[in-house]
Coordinates of C-alpha atoms in Angstrom, one line a residue:
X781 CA -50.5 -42.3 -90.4
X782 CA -52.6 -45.4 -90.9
X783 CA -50.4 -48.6 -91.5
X784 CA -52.8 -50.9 -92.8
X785 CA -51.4 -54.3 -94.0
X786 CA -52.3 -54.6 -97.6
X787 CA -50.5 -51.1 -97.7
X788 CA -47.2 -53.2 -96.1
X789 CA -47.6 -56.2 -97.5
X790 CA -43.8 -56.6 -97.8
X791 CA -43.2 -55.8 -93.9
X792 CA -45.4 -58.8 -92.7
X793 CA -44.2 -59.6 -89.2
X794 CA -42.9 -56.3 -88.3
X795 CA -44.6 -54.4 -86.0
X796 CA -45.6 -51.0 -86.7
X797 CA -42.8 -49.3 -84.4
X798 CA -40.4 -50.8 -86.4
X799 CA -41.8 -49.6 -89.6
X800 CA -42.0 -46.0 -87.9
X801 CA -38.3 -46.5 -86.6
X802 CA -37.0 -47.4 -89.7
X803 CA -38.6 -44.5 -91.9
X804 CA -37.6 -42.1 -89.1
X805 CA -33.3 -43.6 -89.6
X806 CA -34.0 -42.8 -93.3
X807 CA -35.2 -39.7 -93.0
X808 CA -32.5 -38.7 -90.8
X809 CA -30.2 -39.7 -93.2
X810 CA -31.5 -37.6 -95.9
X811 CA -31.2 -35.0 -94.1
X812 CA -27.6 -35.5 -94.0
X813 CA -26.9 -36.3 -97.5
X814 CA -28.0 -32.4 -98.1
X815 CA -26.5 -29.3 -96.9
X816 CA -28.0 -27.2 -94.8
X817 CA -28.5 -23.7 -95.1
X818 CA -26.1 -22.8 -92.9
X819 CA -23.4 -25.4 -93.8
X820 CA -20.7 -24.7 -96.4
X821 CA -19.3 -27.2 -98.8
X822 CA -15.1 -28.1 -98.8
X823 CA -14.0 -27.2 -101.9
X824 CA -10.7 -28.5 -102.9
X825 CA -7.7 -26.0 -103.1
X826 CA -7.7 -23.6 -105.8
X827 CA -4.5 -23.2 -106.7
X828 CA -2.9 -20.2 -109.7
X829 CA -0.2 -21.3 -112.5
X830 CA 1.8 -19.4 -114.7
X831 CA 3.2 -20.9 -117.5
X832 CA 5.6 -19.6 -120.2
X833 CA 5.4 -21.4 -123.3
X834 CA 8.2 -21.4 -125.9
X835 CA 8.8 -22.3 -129.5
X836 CA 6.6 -21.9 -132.7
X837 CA 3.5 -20.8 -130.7
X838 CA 2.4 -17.6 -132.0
X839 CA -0.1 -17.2 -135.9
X840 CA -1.2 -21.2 -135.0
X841 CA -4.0 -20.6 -132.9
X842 CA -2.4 -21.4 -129.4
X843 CA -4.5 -18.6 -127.6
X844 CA -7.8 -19.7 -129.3
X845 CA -7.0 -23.3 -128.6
X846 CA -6.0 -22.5 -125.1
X847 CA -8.9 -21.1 -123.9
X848 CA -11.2 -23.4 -125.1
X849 CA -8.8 -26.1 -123.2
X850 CA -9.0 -24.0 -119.9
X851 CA -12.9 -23.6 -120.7
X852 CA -12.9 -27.6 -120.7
X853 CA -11.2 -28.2 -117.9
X854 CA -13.1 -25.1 -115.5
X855 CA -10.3 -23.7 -115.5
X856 CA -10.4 -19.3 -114.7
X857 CA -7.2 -17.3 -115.8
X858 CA -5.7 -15.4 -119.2
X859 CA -3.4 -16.1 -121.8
X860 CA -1.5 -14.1 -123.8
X861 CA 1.2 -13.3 -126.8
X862 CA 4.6 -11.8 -125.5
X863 CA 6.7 -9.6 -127.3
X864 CA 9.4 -12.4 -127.4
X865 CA 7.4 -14.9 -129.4
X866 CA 6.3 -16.9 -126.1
X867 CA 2.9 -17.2 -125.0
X868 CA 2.2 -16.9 -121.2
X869 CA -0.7 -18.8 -119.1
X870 CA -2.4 -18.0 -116.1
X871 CA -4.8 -20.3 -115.4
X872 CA -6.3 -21.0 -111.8
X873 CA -8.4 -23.9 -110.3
X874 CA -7.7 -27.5 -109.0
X875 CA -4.6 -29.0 -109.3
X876 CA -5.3 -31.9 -111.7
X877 CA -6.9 -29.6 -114.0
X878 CA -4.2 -27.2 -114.2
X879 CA -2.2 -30.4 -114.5
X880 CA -4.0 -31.4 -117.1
X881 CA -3.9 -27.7 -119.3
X882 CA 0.2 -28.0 -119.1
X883 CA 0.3 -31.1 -120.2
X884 CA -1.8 -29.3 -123.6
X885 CA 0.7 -26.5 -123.1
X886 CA 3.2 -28.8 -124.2
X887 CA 1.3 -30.2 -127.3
X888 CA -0.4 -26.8 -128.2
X889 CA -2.7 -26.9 -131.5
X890 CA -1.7 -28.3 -134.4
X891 CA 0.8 -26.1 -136.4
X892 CA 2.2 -25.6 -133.1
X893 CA 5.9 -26.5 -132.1
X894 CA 6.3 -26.3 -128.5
X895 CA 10.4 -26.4 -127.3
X896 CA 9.5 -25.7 -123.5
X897 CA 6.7 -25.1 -121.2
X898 CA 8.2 -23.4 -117.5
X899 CA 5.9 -23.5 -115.0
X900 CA 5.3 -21.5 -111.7
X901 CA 2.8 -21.0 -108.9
X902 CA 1.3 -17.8 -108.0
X903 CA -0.9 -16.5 -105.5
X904 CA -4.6 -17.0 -106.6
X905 CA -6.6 -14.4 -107.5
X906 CA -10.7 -15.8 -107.5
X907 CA -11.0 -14.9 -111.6
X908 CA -14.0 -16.3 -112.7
X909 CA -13.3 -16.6 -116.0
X910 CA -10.7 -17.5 -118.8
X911 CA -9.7 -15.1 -121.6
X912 CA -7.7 -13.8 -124.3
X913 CA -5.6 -11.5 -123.4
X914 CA -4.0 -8.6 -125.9

């Protein structure tokens, strides 16, 4: 490439073999910023929660308000009425954002009156989405 000086005004006193070297340490460094194709990004831990929430939590829109929660968050999983009046959660993803769903759990929508949220970790399953279960 032609490195004429009114094209590099702003390197005056550099030679060209320095201008070369330096675009040649960028470039390699864009490189890295990229992945290649054979390169696989770290994702963080994906990790799977139940939770069994208990108290007025059932005809207030818990399961509706809980999914789009989890759907905020990224969140992949289920949630579902019990027979005993509790609602159960599965959710699965990265800890803060499971974190982050409980700590809703134990709000819920309004109408809701939640007395207890218990919480438990099971084995992860790759869903890949959250939804209502019946």
């Amino acid at each position: 490439d032609d490195l004429r000086e009114w094209d590099y005004g702003d390197y005056e006193g550099i030679t060209t073999a320095e201008i070369r070297r330096s675009r040649a340490i960028r470039a390699a460094a864009a490189e890295r910023r990229f992945l290649q194709p054979s390169e696989h990004r770290l994702s963080p831990p994906s990790e799977r929660w139940r939770l069994n929430v208990r108290g007025q939590v059932q005809g207030v829109g818990y399961r509706a308000g809980c999914l789009k929660r989890a759907n905020e968050l990224g969140l992949s999983g289920w949630v579902r009425n019990l027979a005993d009046g509790s609602v159960e959660v599965e959710a699965e993803g990265v800890p803060l954002m499971l974190s982050e769903l409980q700590l809703w759990c134990e709000k819920g929508p309004q109408g809701a009156q939640v007395s207890s949220v218990a919480s438990s970790r099971v084995p992860p399953t790759g869903s890949d989405w959250f939804d209502i279960r019946r």
